Amino acid sequence: MKYSISFLLAFGFSLVLFSCGENNQEEVVDLSKKYKLTISDSVIINELSNITLFAVNQEDEKLLIQSRGGIFIYNFEGKELLNFNPYVDGPNFIGPISIDWEFYGKDKLIVYGLMSNYIFSNTGEQLSKIDFPGDMWGATLPKYNQKFLYPFVSNNQLKLLTFFPAILGQDRRTQAYFDSLTHAYVYDFQNGTVDPVMYKTADNVYRTENGYLDDGLPIPKKFKDDLFFLTYLQDKFIYLVNASKDEIIKKIEIPTEFQPVHTSVEFSSKDQPDIRRQNARIFALDDKFILRSSTEIPEFVLKEIRTQRNWRSSQEYKDAYRLYVKSDYLIFDENGFLGKIDVDFSEFSPNFVNSQSGSLWTNVYFRDERDYHKLVQLKLEEL
């Protein structure tokens, strides 16, 4: 029997109400401590075109931005310090697009391209090319716009933690894929080594589920020095990991009501798993970190919507997104959960960007058209 999308949305809404009622019967997390994000500083960028903030160098007060098809560096006073275009033919050409940029050390930039990473000088000159450990054509990018480049210092030596979503030719719908492969690599340019790290442990959900959930891509965030917080879309734990030693130092359990909720499918099935809640992003903030936990559209609704042409642009998808998709922002330190953050996105956007030292930045959305953009630094306050 086939149901209309409107019926499925109405039925789904009743499930949402029922689920809320059921959850009230379960153990409730103590959310007595609440926090909010407020603006602590701002920078005006006099640019009419759309901009993308890729990276922040808090110590040198620099912003790395893409706009008008080129790469720009501004200081915190909004003054343009550098612009160059690595997307046109010439000695600095990296291809038609890039995926991520980051400040690298004191005087360099690093870019994640389609087929390789590249290192640039702080004057926009390409210095070297770093090949990926396999062919990336056809790879699926992470869902929540993850960063790919994480410079860190180990024993006073600069290294790079980077991620590869998938290598062409690997079958992602097998248990062997999750048991034996990793997406994370540490580059040591001084010694010329590339080491795979952060393999999934034997008790990881992707190795114990006995079915397909998703591609198991890591969600990392640098904490300090060579320490990283790490989780996965469907994992109920957040791991504190030493990238230099490739070891888990601590496991932090996410509060029950915010843990991922999912139903897997058999590896051989062509169906999609049913994901009701999952981890989305991790953001550092000084000596703490923020987990964004997101509810999702049920698979029985998505399956019907996907029958439409250009379904992501359909009104039915937009209606389902508004009905089902909600985000909770949770604050942790290295000892565990602290509370929930009250985030007012009427003041700024959720497109957070971290500096390597743990400051948190984003942009302000204007309802009217303006010939400039406003970038803001955020701070955490306890309510």
mmCIF file of C-alpha atoms in Angstrom:
data_model
loop_
_atom_site.group_PDB
_atom_site.id
_atom_site.type_symbol
_atom_site.label_atom_id
_atom_site.label_comp_id
_atom_site.label_asym_id
_atom_site.label_seq_id
_atom_site.Cartn_x
_atom_site.Cartn_y
_atom_site.Cartn_z
ATOM 1 C CA MET A 1 0.000 0.000 0.000
ATOM 2 C CA LYS A 2 1.340 3.422 -0.950
ATOM 3 C CA TYR A 3 0.625 6.512 1.146
ATOM 4 C CA SER A 4 0.809 10.168 0.171
ATOM 5 C CA ILE A 5 3.679 12.250 1.470
ATOM 6 C CA SER A 6 1.240 14.537 3.293
ATOM 7 C CA PHE A 7 -0.180 11.515 5.134
ATOM 8 C CA LEU A 8 3.317 10.348 6.049
ATOM 9 C CA LEU A 9 4.185 13.795 7.408
ATOM 10 C CA ALA A 10 0.982 13.902 9.463
ATOM 11 C CA PHE A 11 1.581 10.365 10.724
ATOM 12 C CA GLY A 12 5.180 11.244 11.480
ATOM 13 C CA PHE A 13 4.076 14.273 13.496
ATOM 14 C CA SER A 14 1.901 12.021 15.659
ATOM 15 C CA LEU A 15 4.959 9.792 16.207
ATOM 16 C CA VAL A 16 6.969 12.824 17.284
ATOM 17 C CA LEU A 17 4.306 13.702 19.868
ATOM 18 C CA PHE A 18 4.084 10.089 21.052
ATOM 19 C CA SER A 19 7.866 9.852 21.269
ATOM 20 C CA CYS A 20 8.001 13.001 23.381
ATOM 21 C CA GLY A 21 5.434 11.519 25.715
ATOM 22 C CA GLU A 22 7.383 8.273 25.942
ATOM 23 C CA ASN A 23 10.648 10.076 26.637
ATOM 24 C CA ASN A 24 9.076 11.828 29.579
ATOM 25 C CA GLN A 25 8.718 8.416 31.207
ATOM 26 C CA GLU A 26 12.424 7.663 30.877
ATOM 27 C CA GLU A 27 15.447 8.831 32.819
ATOM 28 C CA VAL A 28 15.867 12.581 32.301
ATOM 29 C CA VAL A 29 19.293 14.189 32.140
ATOM 30 C CA ASP A 30 19.939 16.882 34.713
ATOM 31 C CA LEU A 31 20.078 20.042 32.634
ATOM 32 C CA SER A 32 20.056 22.421 35.590
ATOM 33 C CA LYS A 33 23.226 23.997 34.290
ATOM 34 C CA LYS A 34 22.503 25.973 31.173
ATOM 35 C CA TYR A 35 24.753 28.109 29.039
ATOM 36 C CA LYS A 36 24.518 30.537 26.162
ATOM 37 C CA LEU A 37 26.802 31.766 23.414
ATOM 38 C CA THR A 38 27.274 35.513 23.174
ATOM 39 C CA ILE A 39 29.274 37.764 20.851
ATOM 40 C CA SER A 40 32.606 38.932 22.287
ATOM 41 C CA ASP A 41 34.237 40.498 19.224
ATOM 42 C CA SER A 42 33.443 41.278 15.579
ATOM 43 C CA VAL A 43 35.166 42.068 12.281
ATOM 44 C CA ILE A 44 33.607 43.854 9.301
ATOM 45 C CA ILE A 45 34.641 42.505 5.879
ATOM 46 C CA ASN A 46 33.909 45.039 3.135
ATOM 47 C CA GLU A 47 32.995 42.548 0.445
ATOM 48 C CA LEU A 48 29.772 42.438 -1.571
ATOM 49 C CA SER A 49 30.144 38.849 -2.806
ATOM 50 C CA ASN A 50 29.414 35.835 -0.625
ATOM 51 C CA ILE A 51 32.263 34.757 1.625
ATOM 52 C CA THR A 52 33.266 31.470 3.273
ATOM 53 C CA LEU A 53 35.300 31.615 6.467
ATOM 54 C CA PHE A 54 37.705 28.660 6.400
ATOM 55 C CA ALA A 55 40.126 29.351 9.253
ATOM 56 C CA VAL A 56 41.124 31.748 12.029
ATOM 57 C CA ASN A 57 44.620 32.441 13.348
ATOM 58 C CA GLN A 58 43.784 33.878 16.768
ATOM 59 C CA GLU A 59 47.367 34.599 17.789
ATOM 60 C CA ASP A 60 48.255 36.589 14.645
ATOM 61 C CA GLU A 61 44.692 37.949 14.311
ATOM 62 C CA LYS A 62 44.111 36.710 10.773
ATOM 63 C CA LEU A 63 41.066 35.361 8.943
ATOM 64 C CA LEU A 64 41.313 32.988 5.953
ATOM 65 C CA ILE A 65 38.373 33.554 3.605
ATOM 66 C CA GLN A 66 37.199 32.477 0.153
ATOM 67 C CA SER A 67 35.299 34.988 -1.973
ATOM 68 C CA ARG A 68 34.908 35.866 -5.656
ATOM 69 C CA GLY A 69 36.621 32.617 -6.595
ATOM 70 C CA GLY A 70 39.811 33.514 -4.758
ATOM 71 C CA ILE A 71 41.481 33.202 -1.361
ATOM 72 C CA PHE A 72 41.812 36.231 0.927
ATOM 73 C CA ILE A 73 43.477 36.907 4.277
ATOM 74 C CA TYR A 74 42.144 39.734 6.446
ATOM 75 C CA ASN A 75 43.260 40.965 9.836
ATOM 76 C CA PHE A 76 40.896 41.568 12.756
ATOM 77 C CA GLU A 77 40.534 45.213 11.727
ATOM 78 C CA GLY A 78 38.985 44.078 8.435
ATOM 79 C CA LYS A 79 42.031 45.064 6.343
ATOM 80 C CA GLU A 80 42.853 42.848 3.368
ATOM 81 C CA LEU A 81 46.396 41.477 3.705
ATOM 82 C CA LEU A 82 46.527 39.027 0.796
ATOM 83 C CA ASN A 83 44.481 37.711 -2.102
ATOM 84 C CA PHE A 84 45.316 35.150 -4.772
ATOM 85 C CA ASN A 85 43.456 32.751 -7.048
ATOM 86 C CA PRO A 86 44.639 29.109 -7.033
ATOM 87 C CA TYR A 87 41.770 28.029 -9.315
ATOM 88 C CA VAL A 88 43.132 29.468 -12.571
ATOM 89 C CA ASP A 89 45.856 27.987 -14.778
ATOM 90 C CA GLY A 90 49.343 28.824 -13.642
ATOM 91 C CA PRO A 91 52.032 27.735 -11.176
ATOM 92 C CA ASN A 92 49.609 27.945 -8.224
ATOM 93 C CA PHE A 93 46.779 25.944 -9.859
ATOM 94 C CA ILE A 94 45.189 23.294 -7.586
ATOM 95 C CA GLY A 95 42.073 22.458 -9.613
ATOM 96 C CA PRO A 96 38.626 24.011 -10.047
ATOM 97 C CA ILE A 97 37.615 23.869 -6.364
ATOM 98 C CA SER A 98 38.971 23.170 -2.880
ATOM 99 C CA ILE A 99 37.392 21.513 0.143
ATOM 100 C CA ASP A 100 39.233 23.045 3.098
ATOM 101 C CA TRP A 101 41.937 25.594 3.961
ATOM 102 C CA GLU A 102 43.909 26.124 7.159
ATOM 103 C CA PHE A 103 46.794 28.166 8.513
ATOM 104 C CA TYR A 104 49.872 25.935 8.738
ATOM 105 C CA GLY A 105 52.574 26.979 11.167
ATOM 106 C CA LYS A 106 53.673 30.586 11.375
ATOM 107 C CA ASP A 107 54.011 31.435 7.699
ATOM 108 C CA LYS A 108 52.210 28.866 5.549
ATOM 109 C CA LEU A 109 48.761 27.802 4.384
ATOM 110 C CA ILE A 110 47.557 24.295 3.564
ATOM 111 C CA VAL A 111 44.666 23.385 1.262
ATOM 112 C CA TYR A 112 42.677 20.172 0.826
ATOM 113 C CA GLY A 113 41.977 19.819 -2.891
ATOM 114 C CA LEU A 114 40.125 17.265 -4.968
ATOM 115 C CA MET A 115 43.103 14.974 -5.541
ATOM 116 C CA SER A 116 45.926 16.310 -3.346
ATOM 117 C CA ASN A 117 46.831 18.606 -0.486
ATOM 118 C CA TYR A 118 48.994 21.636 -1.235
ATOM 119 C CA ILE A 119 51.149 23.899 0.913
ATOM 120 C CA PHE A 120 51.289 27.621 0.099
ATOM 121 C CA SER A 121 53.452 30.420 1.437
ATOM 122 C CA ASN A 122 51.800 33.325 3.234
ATOM 123 C CA THR A 123 52.266 35.303 0.008
ATOM 124 C CA GLY A 124 50.098 32.907 -2.020
ATOM 125 C CA GLU A 125 52.878 30.895 -3.714
ATOM 126 C CA GLN A 126 52.430 27.134 -4.039
ATOM 127 C CA LEU A 127 55.373 25.423 -2.330
ATOM 128 C CA SER A 128 54.583 21.707 -2.488
ATOM 129 C CA LYS A 129 51.987 19.111 -3.412
ATOM 130 C CA ILE A 130 51.040 16.201 -1.141
ATOM 131 C CA ASP A 131 49.347 13.246 -2.806
ATOM 132 C CA PHE A 132 46.462 11.460 -1.134
ATOM 133 C CA PRO A 133 47.025 7.829 -0.057
ATOM 134 C CA GLY A 134 44.629 6.646 -2.792
ATOM 135 C CA ASP A 135 42.314 7.736 -5.598
ATOM 136 C CA MET A 136 39.600 10.005 -4.198
ATOM 137 C CA TRP A 137 37.414 10.307 -7.295
ATOM 138 C CA GLY A 138 33.838 9.389 -6.434
ATOM 139 C CA ALA A 139 34.274 9.684 -2.671
ATOM 140 C CA THR A 140 31.333 10.860 -0.583
ATOM 141 C CA LEU A 141 31.947 13.968 1.509
ATOM 142 C CA PRO A 142 30.818 14.113 5.155
ATOM 143 C CA LYS A 143 27.249 15.235 5.754
ATOM 144 C CA TYR A 144 27.844 18.136 8.117
ATOM 145 C CA ASN A 145 30.562 20.109 6.334
ATOM 146 C CA GLN A 146 33.405 18.749 8.441
ATOM 147 C CA LYS A 147 36.889 20.204 8.356
ATOM 148 C CA PHE A 148 39.636 18.030 6.903
ATOM 149 C CA LEU A 149 42.844 19.745 8.037
ATOM 150 C CA TYR A 150 44.113 19.767 11.627
ATOM 151 C CA PRO A 151 47.708 20.964 12.141
ATOM 152 C CA PHE A 152 49.115 20.100 15.566
ATOM 153 C CA VAL A 153 52.428 20.160 17.402
ATOM 154 C CA SER A 154 54.073 17.045 18.844
ATOM 155 C CA ASN A 155 57.447 17.315 20.613
ATOM 156 C CA ASN A 156 57.889 20.805 19.178
ATOM 157 C CA GLN A 157 57.379 19.435 15.673
ATOM 158 C CA LEU A 158 54.541 20.517 13.375
ATOM 159 C CA LYS A 159 52.418 17.675 11.981
ATOM 160 C CA LEU A 160 49.083 17.356 10.206
ATOM 161 C CA LEU A 161 46.073 15.201 11.030
ATOM 162 C CA THR A 162 43.855 14.851 7.978
ATOM 163 C CA PHE A 163 40.941 12.693 6.844
ATOM 164 C CA PHE A 164 39.941 10.920 3.663
ATOM 165 C CA PRO A 165 36.208 10.101 3.425
ATOM 166 C CA ALA A 166 36.708 7.095 1.146
ATOM 167 C CA ILE A 167 39.133 5.668 -1.355
ATOM 168 C CA LEU A 168 37.754 4.647 -4.736
ATOM 169 C CA GLY A 169 37.313 0.899 -5.080
ATOM 170 C CA GLN A 170 36.662 0.185 -1.398
ATOM 171 C CA ASP A 171 33.346 -1.529 -0.678
ATOM 172 C CA ARG A 172 31.862 0.456 2.195
ATOM 173 C CA ARG A 173 29.022 -2.021 2.745
ATOM 174 C CA THR A 174 31.065 -4.818 4.294
ATOM 175 C CA GLN A 175 32.047 -5.533 7.877
ATOM 176 C CA ALA A 176 35.673 -5.820 6.783
ATOM 177 C CA TYR A 177 35.615 -2.145 5.749
ATOM 178 C CA PHE A 178 34.893 -1.043 9.324
ATOM 179 C CA ASP A 179 37.081 -3.680 10.964
ATOM 180 C CA SER A 180 40.279 -3.005 9.045
ATOM 181 C CA LEU A 181 40.252 0.516 7.554
ATOM 182 C CA THR A 182 40.665 4.032 8.913
ATOM 183 C CA HIS A 183 39.963 7.468 7.448
ATOM 184 C CA ALA A 184 42.574 9.329 9.534
ATOM 185 C CA TYR A 185 46.268 9.894 8.730
ATOM 186 C CA VAL A 186 49.073 11.822 10.395
ATOM 187 C CA TYR A 187 51.554 13.512 8.038
ATOM 188 C CA ASP A 188 55.059 14.178 9.322
ATOM 189 C CA PHE A 189 56.592 16.306 6.581
ATOM 190 C CA GLN A 190 59.958 16.641 8.324
ATOM 191 C CA ASN A 191 60.511 12.871 8.348
ATOM 192 C CA GLY A 192 58.484 12.183 5.202
ATOM 193 C CA THR A 193 56.066 9.736 6.841
ATOM 194 C CA VAL A 194 52.311 9.166 6.560
ATOM 195 C CA ASP A 195 50.793 6.996 9.291
ATOM 196 C CA PRO A 196 47.192 5.724 9.465
ATOM 197 C CA VAL A 197 45.675 6.359 12.905
ATOM 198 C CA MET A 198 42.390 6.188 14.804
ATOM 199 C CA TYR A 199 41.228 2.751 13.733
ATOM 200 C CA LYS A 200 37.860 1.782 15.183
ATOM 201 C CA THR A 201 38.201 -0.260 18.387
ATOM 202 C CA ALA A 202 36.604 -3.692 18.718
ATOM 203 C CA ASP A 203 33.721 -2.304 20.817
ATOM 204 C CA ASN A 204 32.971 0.566 18.424
ATOM 205 C CA VAL A 205 29.338 0.645 17.262
ATOM 206 C CA TYR A 206 30.379 0.245 13.611
ATOM 207 C CA ARG A 207 32.046 -3.068 14.489
ATOM 208 C CA THR A 208 29.341 -4.395 16.822
ATOM 209 C CA GLU A 209 26.154 -3.348 15.000
ATOM 210 C CA ASN A 210 26.384 -6.208 12.460
ATOM 211 C CA GLY A 211 24.776 -4.017 9.841
ATOM 212 C CA TYR A 212 25.232 -0.829 7.817
ATOM 213 C CA LEU A 213 24.618 2.538 9.511
ATOM 214 C CA ASP A 214 26.702 4.950 7.417
ATOM 215 C CA ASP A 215 30.282 5.191 6.161
ATOM 216 C CA GLY A 216 31.671 5.601 9.677
ATOM 217 C CA LEU A 217 33.496 8.875 9.059
ATOM 218 C CA PRO A 218 35.169 10.401 12.137
ATOM 219 C CA ILE A 219 34.068 13.718 13.640
ATOM 220 C CA PRO A 220 37.215 15.226 15.189
ATOM 221 C CA LYS A 221 38.153 18.467 16.892
ATOM 222 C CA LYS A 222 41.557 19.545 18.170
ATOM 223 C CA PHE A 223 41.623 20.085 21.934
ATOM 224 C CA LYS A 224 45.197 21.102 22.761
ATOM 225 C CA ASP A 225 48.680 20.143 21.583
ATOM 226 C CA ASP A 226 48.295 16.654 20.060
ATOM 227 C CA LEU A 227 45.024 15.833 21.864
ATOM 228 C CA PHE A 228 41.777 15.565 19.908
ATOM 229 C CA PHE A 229 38.155 14.932 20.740
ATOM 230 C CA LEU A 230 36.673 12.367 18.376
ATOM 231 C CA THR A 231 33.282 10.770 17.793
ATOM 232 C CA TYR A 232 31.194 9.313 14.962
ATOM 233 C CA LEU A 233 27.688 9.977 13.672
ATOM 234 C CA GLN A 234 26.245 6.894 15.402
ATOM 235 C CA ASP A 235 28.525 6.573 18.454
ATOM 236 C CA LYS A 236 27.301 7.167 22.012
ATOM 237 C CA PHE A 237 30.833 8.004 23.155
ATOM 238 C CA ILE A 238 33.224 10.903 22.617
ATOM 239 C CA TYR A 239 36.891 9.917 22.767
ATOM 240 C CA LEU A 240 39.851 11.965 23.929
ATOM 241 C CA VAL A 241 42.630 10.780 21.622
ATOM 242 C CA ASN A 242 46.378 11.365 21.539
ATOM 243 C CA ALA A 243 47.142 11.699 17.817
ATOM 244 C CA SER A 244 50.911 11.306 18.272
ATOM 245 C CA LYS A 245 50.652 8.034 20.184
ATOM 246 C CA ASP A 246 47.439 6.952 18.419
ATOM 247 C CA GLU A 247 45.763 6.000 21.668
ATOM 248 C CA ILE A 248 42.455 6.673 23.374
ATOM 249 C CA ILE A 249 42.992 8.422 26.693
ATOM 250 C CA LYS A 250 39.386 8.695 27.818
ATOM 251 C CA LYS A 251 35.836 7.786 26.782
ATOM 252 C CA ILE A 252 33.054 10.257 27.601
ATOM 253 C CA GLU A 253 29.497 8.958 27.349
ATOM 254 C CA ILE A 254 26.891 11.234 25.782
ATOM 255 C CA PRO A 255 23.771 11.662 27.996
ATOM 256 C CA THR A 256 21.171 9.011 27.159
ATOM 257 C CA GLU A 257 18.529 11.317 25.729
ATOM 258 C CA PHE A 258 21.027 12.777 23.248
ATOM 259 C CA GLN A 259 22.638 9.510 22.154
ATOM 260 C CA PRO A 260 22.195 8.429 18.514
ATOM 261 C CA VAL A 261 19.022 6.505 17.677
ATOM 262 C CA HIS A 262 19.210 4.268 14.615
ATOM 263 C CA THR A 263 18.179 1.029 12.932
ATOM 264 C CA SER A 264 20.783 -0.493 10.639
ATOM 265 C CA VAL A 265 20.225 -2.498 7.455
ATOM 266 C CA GLU A 266 22.029 -5.597 6.258
ATOM 267 C CA PHE A 267 25.283 -4.900 4.439
ATOM 268 C CA SER A 268 23.897 -6.602 1.321
ATOM 269 C CA SER A 269 20.686 -4.542 1.342
ATOM 270 C CA LYS A 270 20.089 -1.616 -1.007
ATOM 271 C CA ASP A 271 17.871 0.037 1.604
ATOM 272 C CA GLN A 272 18.953 2.963 3.736
ATOM 273 C CA PRO A 273 19.229 2.767 7.544
ATOM 274 C CA ASP A 274 16.651 4.577 9.664
ATOM 275 C CA ILE A 275 18.435 7.359 11.554
ATOM 276 C CA ARG A 276 16.376 9.303 14.110
ATOM 277 C CA ARG A 277 19.160 11.143 15.982
ATOM 278 C CA GLN A 278 22.906 11.390 15.371
ATOM 279 C CA ASN A 279 26.020 13.366 16.285
ATOM 280 C CA ALA A 280 26.659 16.164 13.824
ATOM 281 C CA ARG A 281 29.693 18.293 14.741
ATOM 282 C CA ILE A 282 32.165 18.963 17.525
ATOM 283 C CA PHE A 283 33.477 22.477 18.203
ATOM 284 C CA ALA A 284 36.245 23.454 20.590
ATOM 285 C CA LEU A 285 35.771 26.378 22.927
ATOM 286 C CA ASP A 286 38.755 27.217 25.139
ATOM 287 C CA ASP A 287 39.090 24.277 27.581
ATOM 288 C CA LYS A 288 35.672 22.826 26.677
ATOM 289 C CA PHE A 289 33.944 21.451 23.605
ATOM 290 C CA ILE A 290 30.468 21.588 22.096
ATOM 291 C CA LEU A 291 28.624 18.632 20.597
ATOM 292 C CA ARG A 292 25.830 19.322 18.143
ATOM 293 C CA SER A 293 23.285 16.487 18.339
ATOM 294 C CA SER A 294 20.675 16.453 15.577
ATOM 295 C CA THR A 295 17.361 14.661 15.080
ATOM 296 C CA GLU A 296 16.734 13.438 11.530
ATOM 297 C CA ILE A 297 13.909 12.721 9.070
ATOM 298 C CA PRO A 298 12.683 9.098 9.476
ATOM 299 C CA GLU A 299 13.550 6.792 6.609
ATOM 300 C CA PHE A 300 9.921 5.900 5.842
ATOM 301 C CA VAL A 301 9.292 9.596 5.076
ATOM 302 C CA LEU A 302 12.543 10.116 3.180
ATOM 303 C CA LYS A 303 11.981 7.011 1.078
ATOM 304 C CA GLU A 304 8.764 8.459 -0.325
ATOM 305 C CA ILE A 305 10.241 11.929 -0.837
ATOM 306 C CA ARG A 306 13.217 10.493 -2.744
ATOM 307 C CA THR A 307 10.887 9.210 -5.462
ATOM 308 C CA GLN A 308 10.517 12.801 -6.667
ATOM 309 C CA ARG A 309 12.833 14.440 -9.143
ATOM 310 C CA ASN A 310 15.201 16.945 -7.472
ATOM 311 C CA TRP A 311 13.732 15.818 -4.173
ATOM 312 C CA ARG A 312 16.059 17.919 -2.022
ATOM 313 C CA SER A 313 14.494 21.027 -3.552
ATOM 314 C CA SER A 314 10.917 19.808 -3.097
ATOM 315 C CA GLN A 315 8.435 21.423 -0.750
ATOM 316 C CA GLU A 316 7.805 18.035 0.857
ATOM 317 C CA TYR A 317 11.456 17.723 1.838
ATOM 318 C CA LYS A 318 11.477 21.259 3.261
ATOM 319 C CA ASP A 319 8.315 20.506 5.258
ATOM 320 C CA ALA A 320 9.792 17.258 6.591
ATOM 321 C CA TYR A 321 13.038 18.998 7.500
ATOM 322 C CA ARG A 322 11.179 21.662 9.495
ATOM 323 C CA LEU A 323 9.114 19.013 11.253
ATOM 324 C CA TYR A 324 11.826 16.544 12.198
ATOM 325 C CA VAL A 325 15.271 18.126 12.179
ATOM 326 C CA LYS A 326 16.198 19.851 15.420
ATOM 327 C CA SER A 327 19.635 20.416 16.949
ATOM 328 C CA ASP A 328 20.749 20.376 20.570
ATOM 329 C CA TYR A 329 24.057 21.962 21.552
ATOM 330 C CA LEU A 330 25.728 20.253 24.510
ATOM 331 C CA ILE A 331 28.764 21.478 26.413
ATOM 332 C CA PHE A 332 31.436 19.124 27.795
ATOM 333 C CA ASP A 333 34.873 19.313 29.303
ATOM 334 C CA GLU A 334 37.393 16.479 29.390
ATOM 335 C CA ASN A 335 35.660 15.060 32.476
ATOM 336 C CA GLY A 336 32.176 14.841 30.983
ATOM 337 C CA PHE A 337 28.856 16.556 30.307
ATOM 338 C CA LEU A 338 28.307 20.026 31.771
ATOM 339 C CA GLY A 339 24.960 21.189 30.399
ATOM 340 C CA LYS A 340 22.976 22.402 27.435
ATOM 341 C CA ILE A 341 23.583 25.596 25.483
ATOM 342 C CA ASP A 342 20.783 28.003 24.661
ATOM 343 C CA VAL A 343 21.732 29.214 21.176
ATOM 344 C CA ASP A 344 19.965 32.194 19.588
ATOM 345 C CA PHE A 345 20.497 31.861 15.851
ATOM 346 C CA SER A 346 18.633 35.109 15.186
ATOM 347 C CA GLU A 347 21.917 36.817 16.157
ATOM 348 C CA PHE A 348 24.393 34.672 14.212
ATOM 349 C CA SER A 349 24.617 31.600 11.998
ATOM 350 C CA PRO A 350 25.369 28.006 13.096
ATOM 351 C CA ASN A 351 28.290 27.758 10.638
ATOM 352 C CA PHE A 352 30.890 27.747 13.418
ATOM 353 C CA VAL A 353 34.610 27.836 12.642
ATOM 354 C CA ASN A 354 37.335 27.116 15.187
ATOM 355 C CA SER A 355 40.759 28.606 15.442
ATOM 356 C CA GLN A 356 43.505 26.105 16.243
ATOM 357 C CA SER A 357 43.723 27.580 19.753
ATOM 358 C CA GLY A 358 40.041 26.962 20.512
ATOM 359 C CA SER A 359 38.291 30.265 19.818
ATOM 360 C CA LEU A 360 34.899 30.025 18.097
ATOM 361 C CA TRP A 361 33.817 32.224 15.173
ATOM 362 C CA THR A 362 30.850 32.501 12.828
ATOM 363 C CA ASN A 363 29.103 35.012 10.581
ATOM 364 C CA VAL A 364 26.039 37.183 11.080
ATOM 365 C CA TYR A 365 23.071 36.791 8.733
ATOM 366 C CA PHE A 366 21.503 40.069 7.634
ATOM 367 C CA ARG A 367 17.862 40.179 6.578
ATOM 368 C CA ASP A 368 18.577 43.046 4.195
ATOM 369 C CA GLU A 369 21.202 43.337 1.442
ATOM 370 C CA ARG A 370 24.458 44.966 2.502
ATOM 371 C CA ASP A 371 27.841 45.614 0.922
ATOM 372 C CA TYR A 372 29.753 44.039 3.782
ATOM 373 C CA HIS A 373 29.865 40.925 5.982
ATOM 374 C CA LYS A 374 30.194 40.687 9.743
ATOM 375 C CA LEU A 375 32.224 37.914 11.381
ATOM 376 C CA VAL A 376 31.910 37.456 15.137
ATOM 377 C CA GLN A 377 33.820 35.673 17.878
ATOM 378 C CA LEU A 378 31.681 33.866 20.457
ATOM 379 C CA LYS A 379 32.133 33.191 24.139
ATOM 380 C CA LEU A 380 30.326 30.889 26.576
ATOM 381 C CA GLU A 381 28.349 32.241 29.526
ATOM 382 C CA GLU A 382 26.611 30.278 32.242
ATOM 383 C CA LEU A 383 22.971 31.308 32.754
#
